[in-house]
mmCIF file of C-alpha atoms and ligand atoms in Angstrom:
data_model
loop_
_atom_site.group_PDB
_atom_site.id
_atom_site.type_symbol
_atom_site.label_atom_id
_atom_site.label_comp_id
_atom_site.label_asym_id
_atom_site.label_seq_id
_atom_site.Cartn_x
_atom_site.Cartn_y
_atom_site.Cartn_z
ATOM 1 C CA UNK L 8 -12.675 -24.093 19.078
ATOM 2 C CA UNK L 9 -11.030 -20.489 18.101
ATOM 3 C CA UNK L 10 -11.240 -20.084 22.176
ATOM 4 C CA UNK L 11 -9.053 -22.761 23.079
ATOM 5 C CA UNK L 12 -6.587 -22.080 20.166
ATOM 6 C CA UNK L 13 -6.253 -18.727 21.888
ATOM 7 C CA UNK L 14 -5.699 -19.794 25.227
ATOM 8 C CA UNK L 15 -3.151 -22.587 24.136
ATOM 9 C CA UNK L 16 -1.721 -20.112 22.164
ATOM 10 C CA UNK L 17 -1.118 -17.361 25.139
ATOM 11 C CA UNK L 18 -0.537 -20.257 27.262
ATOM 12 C CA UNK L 19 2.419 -20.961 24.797
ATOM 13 C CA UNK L 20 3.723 -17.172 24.528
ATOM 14 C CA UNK L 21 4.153 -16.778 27.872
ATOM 15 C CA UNK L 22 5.930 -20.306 28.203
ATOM 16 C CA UNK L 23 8.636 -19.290 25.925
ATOM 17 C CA UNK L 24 9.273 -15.738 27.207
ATOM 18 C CA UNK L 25 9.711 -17.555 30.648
ATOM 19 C CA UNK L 26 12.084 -20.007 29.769
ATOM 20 C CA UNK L 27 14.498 -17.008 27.884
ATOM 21 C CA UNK L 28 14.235 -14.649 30.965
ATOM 22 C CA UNK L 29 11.719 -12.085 29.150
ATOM 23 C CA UNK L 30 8.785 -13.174 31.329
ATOM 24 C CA UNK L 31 5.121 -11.105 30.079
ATOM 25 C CA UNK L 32 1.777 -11.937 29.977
ATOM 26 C CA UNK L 33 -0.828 -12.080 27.035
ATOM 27 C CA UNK L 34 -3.173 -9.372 28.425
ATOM 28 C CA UNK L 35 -5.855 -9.331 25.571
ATOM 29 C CA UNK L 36 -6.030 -9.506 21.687
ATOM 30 C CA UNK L 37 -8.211 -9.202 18.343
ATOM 31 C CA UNK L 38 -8.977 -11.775 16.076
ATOM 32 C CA UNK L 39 -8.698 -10.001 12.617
ATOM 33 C CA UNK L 40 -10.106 -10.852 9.498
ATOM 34 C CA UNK L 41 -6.841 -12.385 8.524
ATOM 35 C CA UNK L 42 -4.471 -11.807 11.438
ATOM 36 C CA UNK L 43 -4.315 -13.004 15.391
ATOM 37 C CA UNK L 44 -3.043 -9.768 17.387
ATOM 38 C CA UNK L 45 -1.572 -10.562 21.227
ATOM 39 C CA UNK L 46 -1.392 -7.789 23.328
ATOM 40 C CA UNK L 47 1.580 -8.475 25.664
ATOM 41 C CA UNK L 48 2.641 -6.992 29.119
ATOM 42 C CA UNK L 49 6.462 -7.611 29.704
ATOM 43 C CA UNK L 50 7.970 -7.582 33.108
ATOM 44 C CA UNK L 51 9.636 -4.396 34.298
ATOM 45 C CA UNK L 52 12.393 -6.475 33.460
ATOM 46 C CA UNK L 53 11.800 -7.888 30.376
ATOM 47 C CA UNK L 54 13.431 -5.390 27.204
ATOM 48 C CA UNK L 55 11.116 -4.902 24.159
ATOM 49 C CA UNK L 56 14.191 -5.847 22.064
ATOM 50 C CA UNK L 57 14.980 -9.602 23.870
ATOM 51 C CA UNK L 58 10.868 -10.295 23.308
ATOM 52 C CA UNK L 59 11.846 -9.082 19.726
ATOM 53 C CA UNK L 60 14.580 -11.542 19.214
ATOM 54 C CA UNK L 61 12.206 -13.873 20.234
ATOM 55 C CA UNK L 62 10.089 -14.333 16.813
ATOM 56 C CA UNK L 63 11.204 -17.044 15.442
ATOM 57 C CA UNK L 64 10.944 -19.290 18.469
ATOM 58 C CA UNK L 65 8.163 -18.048 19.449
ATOM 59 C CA UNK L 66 6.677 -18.897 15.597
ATOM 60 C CA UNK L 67 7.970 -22.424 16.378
ATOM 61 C CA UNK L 68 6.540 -23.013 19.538
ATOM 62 C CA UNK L 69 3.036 -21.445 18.042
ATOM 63 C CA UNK L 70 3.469 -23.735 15.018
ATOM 64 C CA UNK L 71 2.667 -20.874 12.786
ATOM 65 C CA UNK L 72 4.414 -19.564 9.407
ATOM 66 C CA UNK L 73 5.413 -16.092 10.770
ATOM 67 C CA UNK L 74 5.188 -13.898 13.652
ATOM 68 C CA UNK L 75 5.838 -10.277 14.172
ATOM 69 C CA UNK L 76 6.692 -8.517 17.178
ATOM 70 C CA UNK L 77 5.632 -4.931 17.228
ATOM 71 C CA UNK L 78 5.356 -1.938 19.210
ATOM 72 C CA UNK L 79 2.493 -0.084 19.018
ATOM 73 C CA UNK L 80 0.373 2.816 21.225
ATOM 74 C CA UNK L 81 -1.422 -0.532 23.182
ATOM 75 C CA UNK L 82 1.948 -1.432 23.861
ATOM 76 C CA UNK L 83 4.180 -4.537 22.462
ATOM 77 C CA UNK L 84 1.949 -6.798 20.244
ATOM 78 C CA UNK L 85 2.361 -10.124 18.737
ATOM 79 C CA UNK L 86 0.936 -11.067 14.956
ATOM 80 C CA UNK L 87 0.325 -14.333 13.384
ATOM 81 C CA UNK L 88 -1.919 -15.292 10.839
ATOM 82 C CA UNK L 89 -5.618 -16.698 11.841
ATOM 83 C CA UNK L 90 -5.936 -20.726 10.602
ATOM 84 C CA UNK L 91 -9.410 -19.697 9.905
ATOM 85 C CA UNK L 92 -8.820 -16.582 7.769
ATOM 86 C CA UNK L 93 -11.843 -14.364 6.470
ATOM 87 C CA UNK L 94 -11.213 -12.679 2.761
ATOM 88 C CA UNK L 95 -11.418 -9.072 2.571
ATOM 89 C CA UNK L 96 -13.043 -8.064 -0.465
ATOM 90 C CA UNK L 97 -13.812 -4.445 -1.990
ATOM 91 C CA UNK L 98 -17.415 -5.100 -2.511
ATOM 92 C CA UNK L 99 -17.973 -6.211 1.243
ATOM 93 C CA UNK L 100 -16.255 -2.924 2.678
ATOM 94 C CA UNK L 101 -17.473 -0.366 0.284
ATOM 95 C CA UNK L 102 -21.026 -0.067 1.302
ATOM 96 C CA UNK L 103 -19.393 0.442 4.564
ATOM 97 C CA UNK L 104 -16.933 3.171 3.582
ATOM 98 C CA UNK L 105 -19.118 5.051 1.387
ATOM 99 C CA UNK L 106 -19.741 8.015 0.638
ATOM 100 C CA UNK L 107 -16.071 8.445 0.291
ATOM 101 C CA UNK L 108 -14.627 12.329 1.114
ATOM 102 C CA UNK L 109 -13.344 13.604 -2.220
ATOM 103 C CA UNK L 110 -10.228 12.515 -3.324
ATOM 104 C CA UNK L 111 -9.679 9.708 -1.163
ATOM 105 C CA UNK L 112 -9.003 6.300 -1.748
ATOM 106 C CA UNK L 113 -9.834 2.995 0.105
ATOM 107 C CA UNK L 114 -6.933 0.765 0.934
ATOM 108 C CA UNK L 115 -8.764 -2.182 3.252
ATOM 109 C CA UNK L 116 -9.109 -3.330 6.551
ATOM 110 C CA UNK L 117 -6.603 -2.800 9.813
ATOM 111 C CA UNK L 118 -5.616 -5.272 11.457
ATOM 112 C CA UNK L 119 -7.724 -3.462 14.547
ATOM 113 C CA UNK L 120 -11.209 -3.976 11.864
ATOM 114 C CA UNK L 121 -11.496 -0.267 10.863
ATOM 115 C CA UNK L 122 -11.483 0.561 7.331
ATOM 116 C CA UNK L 123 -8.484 2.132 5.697
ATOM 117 C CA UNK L 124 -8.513 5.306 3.754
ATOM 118 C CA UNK L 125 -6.076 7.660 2.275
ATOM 119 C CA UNK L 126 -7.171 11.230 1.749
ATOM 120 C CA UNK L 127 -4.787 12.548 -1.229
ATOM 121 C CA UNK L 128 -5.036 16.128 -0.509
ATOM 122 C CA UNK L 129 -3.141 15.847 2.965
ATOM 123 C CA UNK L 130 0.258 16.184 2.636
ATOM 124 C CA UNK L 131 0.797 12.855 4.924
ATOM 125 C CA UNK L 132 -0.722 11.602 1.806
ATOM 126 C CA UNK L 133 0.094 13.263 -1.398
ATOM 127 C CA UNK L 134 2.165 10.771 -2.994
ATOM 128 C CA UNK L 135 2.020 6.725 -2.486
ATOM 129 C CA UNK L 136 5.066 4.343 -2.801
ATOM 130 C CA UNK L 137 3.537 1.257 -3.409
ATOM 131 C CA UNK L 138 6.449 -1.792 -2.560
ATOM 132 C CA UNK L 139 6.513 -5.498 -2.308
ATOM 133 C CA UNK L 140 8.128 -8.256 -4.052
ATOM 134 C CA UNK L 141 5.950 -9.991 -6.612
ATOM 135 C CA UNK L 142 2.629 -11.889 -5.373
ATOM 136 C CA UNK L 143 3.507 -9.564 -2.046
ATOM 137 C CA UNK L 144 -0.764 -7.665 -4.162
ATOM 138 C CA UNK L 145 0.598 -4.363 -5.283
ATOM 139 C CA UNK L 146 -1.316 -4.315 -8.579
ATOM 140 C CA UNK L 147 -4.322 -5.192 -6.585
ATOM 141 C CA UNK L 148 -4.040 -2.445 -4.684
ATOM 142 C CA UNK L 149 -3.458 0.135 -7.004
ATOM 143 C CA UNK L 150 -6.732 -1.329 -8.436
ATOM 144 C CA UNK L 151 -8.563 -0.833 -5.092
ATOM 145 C CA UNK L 152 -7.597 2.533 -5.365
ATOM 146 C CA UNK L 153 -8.483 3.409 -8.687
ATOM 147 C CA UNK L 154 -11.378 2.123 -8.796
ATOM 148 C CA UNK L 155 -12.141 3.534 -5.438
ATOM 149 C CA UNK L 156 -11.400 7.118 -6.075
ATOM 150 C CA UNK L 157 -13.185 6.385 -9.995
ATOM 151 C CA UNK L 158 -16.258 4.924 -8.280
ATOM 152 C CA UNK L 159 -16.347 8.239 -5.927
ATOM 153 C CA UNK L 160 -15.177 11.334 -7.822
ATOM 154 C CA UNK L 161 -16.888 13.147 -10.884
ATOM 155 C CA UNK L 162 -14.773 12.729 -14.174
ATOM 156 C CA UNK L 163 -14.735 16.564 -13.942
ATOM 157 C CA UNK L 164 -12.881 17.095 -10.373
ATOM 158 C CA UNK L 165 -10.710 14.070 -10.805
ATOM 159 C CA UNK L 166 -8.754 12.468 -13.628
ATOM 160 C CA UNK L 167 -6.867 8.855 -13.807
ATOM 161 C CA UNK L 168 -3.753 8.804 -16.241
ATOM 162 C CA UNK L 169 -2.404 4.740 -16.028
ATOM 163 C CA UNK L 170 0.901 4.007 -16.831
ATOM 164 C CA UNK L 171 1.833 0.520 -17.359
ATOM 165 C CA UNK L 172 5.191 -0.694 -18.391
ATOM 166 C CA UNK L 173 3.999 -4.089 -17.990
ATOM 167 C CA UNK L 174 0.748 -3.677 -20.050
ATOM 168 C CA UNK L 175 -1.567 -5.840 -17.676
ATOM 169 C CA UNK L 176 -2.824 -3.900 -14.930
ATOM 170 C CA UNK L 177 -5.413 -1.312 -15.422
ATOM 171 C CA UNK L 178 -6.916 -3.326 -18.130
ATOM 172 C CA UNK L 179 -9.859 -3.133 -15.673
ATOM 173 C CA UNK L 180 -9.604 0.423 -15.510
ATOM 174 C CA UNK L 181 -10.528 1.509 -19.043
ATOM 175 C CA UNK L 182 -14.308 1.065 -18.529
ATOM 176 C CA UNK L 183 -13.708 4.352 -16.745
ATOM 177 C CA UNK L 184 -14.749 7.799 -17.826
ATOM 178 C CA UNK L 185 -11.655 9.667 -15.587
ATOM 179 C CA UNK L 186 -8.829 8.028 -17.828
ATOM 180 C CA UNK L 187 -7.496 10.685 -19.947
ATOM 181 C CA UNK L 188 -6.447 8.331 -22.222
ATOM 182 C CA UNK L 189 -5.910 4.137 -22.485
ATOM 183 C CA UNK L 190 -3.365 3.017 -20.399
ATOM 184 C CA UNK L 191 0.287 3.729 -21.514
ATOM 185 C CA UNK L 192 2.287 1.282 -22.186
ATOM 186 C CA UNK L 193 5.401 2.530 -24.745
ATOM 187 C CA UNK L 194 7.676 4.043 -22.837
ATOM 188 C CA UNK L 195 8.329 7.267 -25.260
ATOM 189 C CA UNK L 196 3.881 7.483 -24.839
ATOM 190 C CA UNK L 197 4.944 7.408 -20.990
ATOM 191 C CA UNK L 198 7.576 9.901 -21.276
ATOM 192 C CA UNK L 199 5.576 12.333 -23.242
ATOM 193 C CA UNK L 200 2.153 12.041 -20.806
ATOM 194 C CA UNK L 201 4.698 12.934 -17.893
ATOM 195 C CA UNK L 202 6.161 15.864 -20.059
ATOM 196 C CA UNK L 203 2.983 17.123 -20.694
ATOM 197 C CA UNK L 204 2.010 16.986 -17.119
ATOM 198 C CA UNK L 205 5.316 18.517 -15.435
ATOM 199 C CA UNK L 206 4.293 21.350 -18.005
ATOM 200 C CA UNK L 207 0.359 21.473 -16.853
ATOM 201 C CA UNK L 208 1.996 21.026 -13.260
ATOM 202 C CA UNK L 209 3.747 24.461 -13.865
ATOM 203 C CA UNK L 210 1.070 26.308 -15.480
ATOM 204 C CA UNK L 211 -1.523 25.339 -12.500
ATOM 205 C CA UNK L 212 1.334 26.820 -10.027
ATOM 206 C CA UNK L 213 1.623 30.140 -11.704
ATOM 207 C CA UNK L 214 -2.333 30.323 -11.072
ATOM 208 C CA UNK L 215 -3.157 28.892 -8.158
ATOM 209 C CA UNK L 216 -4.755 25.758 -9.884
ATOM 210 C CA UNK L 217 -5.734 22.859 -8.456
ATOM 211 C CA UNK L 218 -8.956 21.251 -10.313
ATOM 212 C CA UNK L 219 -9.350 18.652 -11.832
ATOM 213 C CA UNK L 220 -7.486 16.916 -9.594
ATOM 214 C CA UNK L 221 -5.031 14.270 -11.564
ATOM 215 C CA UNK L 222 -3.726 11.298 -10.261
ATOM 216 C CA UNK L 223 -1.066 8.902 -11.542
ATOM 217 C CA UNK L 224 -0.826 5.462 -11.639
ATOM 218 C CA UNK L 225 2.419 3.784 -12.489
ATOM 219 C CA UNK L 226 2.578 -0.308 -12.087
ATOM 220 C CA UNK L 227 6.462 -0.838 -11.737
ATOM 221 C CA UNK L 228 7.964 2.434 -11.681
ATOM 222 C CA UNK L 229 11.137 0.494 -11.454
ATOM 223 C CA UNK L 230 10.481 -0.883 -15.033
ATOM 224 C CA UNK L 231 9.649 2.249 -16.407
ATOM 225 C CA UNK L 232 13.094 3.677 -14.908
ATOM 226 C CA UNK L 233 15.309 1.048 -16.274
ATOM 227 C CA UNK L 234 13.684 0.976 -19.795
ATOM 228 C CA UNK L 235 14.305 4.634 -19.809
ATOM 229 C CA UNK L 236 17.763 4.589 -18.738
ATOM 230 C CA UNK L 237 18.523 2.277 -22.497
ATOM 231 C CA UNK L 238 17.687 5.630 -23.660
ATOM 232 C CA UNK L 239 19.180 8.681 -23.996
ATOM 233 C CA UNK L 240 19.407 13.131 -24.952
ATOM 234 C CA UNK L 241 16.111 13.641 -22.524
ATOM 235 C CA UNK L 242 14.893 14.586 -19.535
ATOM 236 C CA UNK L 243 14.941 11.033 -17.682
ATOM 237 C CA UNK L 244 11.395 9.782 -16.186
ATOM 238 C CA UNK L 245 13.137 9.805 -13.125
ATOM 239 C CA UNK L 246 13.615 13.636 -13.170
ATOM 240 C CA UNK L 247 9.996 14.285 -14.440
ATOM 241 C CA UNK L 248 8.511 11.728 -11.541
ATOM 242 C CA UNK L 249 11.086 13.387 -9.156
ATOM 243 C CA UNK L 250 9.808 17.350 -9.998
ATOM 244 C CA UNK L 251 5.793 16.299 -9.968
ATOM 245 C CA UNK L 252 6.618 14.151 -6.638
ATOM 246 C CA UNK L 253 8.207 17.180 -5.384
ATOM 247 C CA UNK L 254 5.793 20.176 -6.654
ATOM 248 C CA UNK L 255 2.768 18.420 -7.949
ATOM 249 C CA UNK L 256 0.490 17.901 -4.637
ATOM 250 C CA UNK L 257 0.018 21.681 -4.848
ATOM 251 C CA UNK L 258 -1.284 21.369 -8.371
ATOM 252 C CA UNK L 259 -3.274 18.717 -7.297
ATOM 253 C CA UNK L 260 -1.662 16.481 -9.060
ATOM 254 C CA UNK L 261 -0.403 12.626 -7.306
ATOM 255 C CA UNK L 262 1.216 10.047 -7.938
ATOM 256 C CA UNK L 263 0.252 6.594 -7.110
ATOM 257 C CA UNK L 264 3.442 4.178 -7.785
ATOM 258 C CA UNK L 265 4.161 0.504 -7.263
ATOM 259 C CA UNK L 266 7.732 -0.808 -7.594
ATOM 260 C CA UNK L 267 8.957 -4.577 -6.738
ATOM 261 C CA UNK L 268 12.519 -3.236 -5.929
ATOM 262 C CA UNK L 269 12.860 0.044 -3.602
ATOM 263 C CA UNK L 270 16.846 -0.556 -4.148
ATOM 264 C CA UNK L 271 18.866 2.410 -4.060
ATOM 265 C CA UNK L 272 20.152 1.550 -7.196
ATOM 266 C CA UNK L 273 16.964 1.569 -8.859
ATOM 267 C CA UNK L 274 14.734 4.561 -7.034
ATOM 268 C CA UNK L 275 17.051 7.352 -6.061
ATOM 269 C CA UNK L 276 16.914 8.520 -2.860
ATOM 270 C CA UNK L 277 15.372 12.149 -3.617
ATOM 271 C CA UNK L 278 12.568 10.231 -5.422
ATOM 272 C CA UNK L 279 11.975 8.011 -2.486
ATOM 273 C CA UNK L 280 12.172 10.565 -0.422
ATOM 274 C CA UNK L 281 9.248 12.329 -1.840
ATOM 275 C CA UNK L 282 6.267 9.983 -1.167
ATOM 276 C CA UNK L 283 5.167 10.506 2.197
ATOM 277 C CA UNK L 284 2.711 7.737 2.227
ATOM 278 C CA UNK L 285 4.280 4.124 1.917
ATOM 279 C CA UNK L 286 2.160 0.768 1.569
ATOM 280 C CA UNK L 287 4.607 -2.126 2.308
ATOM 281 C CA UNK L 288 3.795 -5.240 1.694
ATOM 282 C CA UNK L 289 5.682 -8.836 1.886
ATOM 283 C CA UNK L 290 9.701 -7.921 0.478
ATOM 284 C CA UNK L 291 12.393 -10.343 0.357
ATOM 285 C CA UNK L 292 14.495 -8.414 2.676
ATOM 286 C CA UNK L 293 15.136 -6.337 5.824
ATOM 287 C CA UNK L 294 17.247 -4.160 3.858
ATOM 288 C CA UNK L 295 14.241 -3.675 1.632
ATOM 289 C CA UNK L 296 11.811 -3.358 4.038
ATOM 290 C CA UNK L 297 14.036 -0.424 5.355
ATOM 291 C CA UNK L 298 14.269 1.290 2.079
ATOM 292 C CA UNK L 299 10.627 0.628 1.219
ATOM 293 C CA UNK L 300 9.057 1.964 4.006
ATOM 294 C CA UNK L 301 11.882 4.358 5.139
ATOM 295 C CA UNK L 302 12.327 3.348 8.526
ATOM 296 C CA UNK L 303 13.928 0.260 10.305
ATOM 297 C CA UNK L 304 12.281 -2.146 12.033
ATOM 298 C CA UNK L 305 9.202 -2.722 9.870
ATOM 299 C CA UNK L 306 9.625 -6.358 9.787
ATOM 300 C CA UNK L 307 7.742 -6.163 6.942
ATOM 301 C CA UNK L 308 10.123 -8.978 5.419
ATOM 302 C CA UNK L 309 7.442 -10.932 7.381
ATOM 303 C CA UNK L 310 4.424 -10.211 5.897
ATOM 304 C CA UNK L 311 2.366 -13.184 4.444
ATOM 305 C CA UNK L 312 1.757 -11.343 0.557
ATOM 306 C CA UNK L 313 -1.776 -11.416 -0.934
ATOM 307 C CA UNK L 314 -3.039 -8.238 0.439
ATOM 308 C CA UNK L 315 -1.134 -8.444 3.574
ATOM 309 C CA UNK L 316 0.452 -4.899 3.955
ATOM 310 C CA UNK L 317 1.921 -2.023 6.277
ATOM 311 C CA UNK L 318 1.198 1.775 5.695
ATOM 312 C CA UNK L 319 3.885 3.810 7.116
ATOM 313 C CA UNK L 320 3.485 7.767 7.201
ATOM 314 C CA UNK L 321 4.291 10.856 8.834
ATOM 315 C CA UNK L 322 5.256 10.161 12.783
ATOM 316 C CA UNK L 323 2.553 8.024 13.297
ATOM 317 C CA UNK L 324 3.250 4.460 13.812
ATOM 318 C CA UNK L 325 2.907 1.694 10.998
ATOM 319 C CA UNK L 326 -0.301 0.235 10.380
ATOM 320 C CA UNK L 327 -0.930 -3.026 9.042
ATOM 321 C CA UNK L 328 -3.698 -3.880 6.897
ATOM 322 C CA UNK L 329 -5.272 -6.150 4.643
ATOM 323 C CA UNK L 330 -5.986 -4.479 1.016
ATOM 324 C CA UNK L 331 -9.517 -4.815 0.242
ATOM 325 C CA UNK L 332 -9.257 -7.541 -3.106
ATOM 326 C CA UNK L 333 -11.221 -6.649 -6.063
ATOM 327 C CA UNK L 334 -10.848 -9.182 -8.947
ATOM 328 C CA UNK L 335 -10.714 -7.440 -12.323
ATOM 329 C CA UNK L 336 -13.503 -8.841 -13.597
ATOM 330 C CA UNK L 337 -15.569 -7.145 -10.843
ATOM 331 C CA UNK L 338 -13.939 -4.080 -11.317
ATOM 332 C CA UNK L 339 -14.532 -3.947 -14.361
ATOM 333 C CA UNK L 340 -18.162 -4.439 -13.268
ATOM 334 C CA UNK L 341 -18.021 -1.828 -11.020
ATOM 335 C CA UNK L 342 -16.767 0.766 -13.394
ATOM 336 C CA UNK L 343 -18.870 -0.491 -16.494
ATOM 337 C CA UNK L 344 -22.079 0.350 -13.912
ATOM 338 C CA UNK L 345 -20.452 4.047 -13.494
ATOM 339 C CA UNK L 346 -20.695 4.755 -17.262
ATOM 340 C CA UNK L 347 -23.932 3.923 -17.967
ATOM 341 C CA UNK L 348 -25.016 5.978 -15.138
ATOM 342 C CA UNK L 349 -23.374 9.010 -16.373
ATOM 343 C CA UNK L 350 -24.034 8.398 -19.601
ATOM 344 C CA UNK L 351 -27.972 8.539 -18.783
HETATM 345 N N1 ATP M 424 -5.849 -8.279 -1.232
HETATM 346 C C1 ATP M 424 -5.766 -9.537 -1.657
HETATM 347 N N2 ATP M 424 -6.545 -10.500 -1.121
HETATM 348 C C2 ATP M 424 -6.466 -11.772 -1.549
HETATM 349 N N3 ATP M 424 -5.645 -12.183 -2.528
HETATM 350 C C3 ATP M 424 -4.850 -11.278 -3.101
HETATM 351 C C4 ATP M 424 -4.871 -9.906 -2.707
HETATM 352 N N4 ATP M 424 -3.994 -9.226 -3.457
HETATM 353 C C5 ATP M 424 -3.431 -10.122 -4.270
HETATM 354 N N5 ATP M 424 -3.935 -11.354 -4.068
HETATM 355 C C6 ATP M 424 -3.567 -12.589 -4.790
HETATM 356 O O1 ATP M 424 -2.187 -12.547 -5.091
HETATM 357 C C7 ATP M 424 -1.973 -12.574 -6.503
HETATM 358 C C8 ATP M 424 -0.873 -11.596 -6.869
HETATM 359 O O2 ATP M 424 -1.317 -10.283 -6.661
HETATM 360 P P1 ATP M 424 -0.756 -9.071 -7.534
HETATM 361 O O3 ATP M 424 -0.743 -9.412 -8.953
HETATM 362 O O4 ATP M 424 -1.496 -7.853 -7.130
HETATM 363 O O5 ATP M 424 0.750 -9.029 -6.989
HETATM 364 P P2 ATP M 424 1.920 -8.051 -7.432
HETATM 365 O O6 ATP M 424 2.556 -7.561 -6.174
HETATM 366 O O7 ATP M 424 1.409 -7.023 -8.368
HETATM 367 O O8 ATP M 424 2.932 -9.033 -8.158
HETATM 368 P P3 ATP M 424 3.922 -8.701 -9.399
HETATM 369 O O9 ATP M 424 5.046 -7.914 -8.795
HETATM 370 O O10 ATP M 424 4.337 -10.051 -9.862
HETATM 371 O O11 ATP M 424 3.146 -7.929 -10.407
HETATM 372 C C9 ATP M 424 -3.334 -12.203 -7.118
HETATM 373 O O12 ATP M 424 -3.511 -12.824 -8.349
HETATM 374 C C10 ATP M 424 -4.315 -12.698 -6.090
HETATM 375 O O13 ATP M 424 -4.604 -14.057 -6.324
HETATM 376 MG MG1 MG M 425 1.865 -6.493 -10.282
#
């Protein structure tokens, strides 16, 4: 069944390269948990940008919702979704993952099947932007992460301070014994917690500190921005996120943020400028998926949401991934085991 899909689908890439001048051949591909991946091999005469301009006929004649055309170490690759998706859950990759290294957090599954990690301590790492417009799973996967990184790490090498504008996401999370308190919510509560930590921040650099290791979760950074910006005769939240985004990896301290809008107008620059590590997922835009992720060309305007994401770092090229789901009833599950253990 899948096998003839396939080949009618290959048959049909190579049909409509042909009949726009761009003739390649489908050499190979994966079939992903949630994604179809085409390796192709253009003609010497075929240009990676005229395949490129391509997707959306190519989408039609595959009869699928999106395709994206990417180029990648194996070459040019095309993506569209599998009609006979598998979920990706936390509690089906974990026993795979596990034991974690310190300090790292799971993200999910490439689109290649290898499990997705992101070591904080590296300074490809350091600091996650989080972006996608809403549904796009960016509170689920700052959930995957926490919990990850709670379910892995001692209370006593690494802390979890939650800040929540919104007031819904890491309800899961307080069954934890790393939060250093419930998750904020008030937005002077939020101000204060970052005060306190831009002046922990500069005590740990005066001696070297790094331990325990504290890591910062903000759901809508955006939010949290704008609210603050109603206010005024303080240090803004922007500055404070700005100075531990720019100092803080040092004193081991991260931050972990999600935003719906990466516009200019919204995240400065600087700021943006000072998370190496970006998870993209489905945005409404180009010019988003630009700002989000940093770079052009992402496409990750074309993402399906739920889970489906890019991670964009450092030189290497993007990688797309599906974010291991964890419902937050289970992770509250999870993390409810965790206490009783250390409890005993
Ligand atoms: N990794 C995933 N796998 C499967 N389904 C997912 C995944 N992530 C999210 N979803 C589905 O998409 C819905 C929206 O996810 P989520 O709340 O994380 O989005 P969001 O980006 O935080 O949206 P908002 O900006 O509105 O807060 C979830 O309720 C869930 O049903
Ligand atoms: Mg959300």
């Amino acid at each position: 069944m899948l096998r003839q899909y396939l080949e009618t689908q290959a048959d049909q890439v190579e049909a409509v390269l042909l009949a726009h001048h761009a003739p390649g051949r489908v050499t190979g591909g994966t079939v992903g948990p949630r994604l179809i991946r085409f390796a192709l091999d253009p003609a010497p005469s075929t240009r990676f940008t005229a395949v490129r301009g391509l997707a959306e006929d190519l989408a039609v004649a595959l009869k699928v919702s999106s395709l994206r055309i990417d180029r990648t170490d194996q070459g040019i690759i095309l993506e569209f979704p599998n009609p006979e998706p598998r979920p990706v859950t936390f509690t089906g990759l974990w026993p795979e993952v596990e034991p974690l290294p310190p300090a790292t957090a799971l993200l999910g599954l490439t689109d290649a099947g290898a499990p997705l990690l992101a070591r904080l301590s590296s300074p490809e790492v350091a600091h996650v932007l989080v972006a996608g417009t809403t549904g796009s799973g960016k509170t689920a996967l700052l959930r995957t992460m926490a919990t990850s990184l709670a379910l892995a790490n001692a209370p006593e090498t690494l802390r979890l301070l939650c800040l929540d504008p919104k007031g819904r996401a890491f309800r899961a999370l307080t069954a934890a014994p790393h939060l250093t308190r419930p998750p904020v919510v008030e937005i002077a509560e939020a101000i204060e917690a970052l005060q306190s930590l831009v002046r922990l921040m500069e005590m740990r650099d005066q001696k070297g500190e790094q331990q325990p290791r504290i890591v910062v979760f903000i759901d809508e950074m955006a939010d949290l921005i704008i609210q603050d910006e109603r206010r005024n005769g303080h240090v803004s939240v922007e500055t404070l996120l700005t100075r531990l985004a720019q100092r803080g990896r040092e004193a081991g301290i991260h931050l972990i943020a999600a935003t719906q809008r990466p516009s200019a107008a919204v995240l400065s620059g600087v700021l943006r400028a000072n998370f190496p590590l970006r998870l993209v997922g489905k945005v409404v835009s180009a010019e988003d998926a630009r700002l989000a992720s940093g770079r052009a060309q992402t496409d990750a305007h074309l993402l399906n949401g739920r889970g489906d994401f890019i991670a964009v770092g450092g030189s290497a090229l993007p990688i797309r991934f599906q974010v291991a789901y964890l419902g937050e009833r289970e992770a509250q599950e999870e993390l409810a085991a965790l206490k009783t253990k250390s409890t005993n």
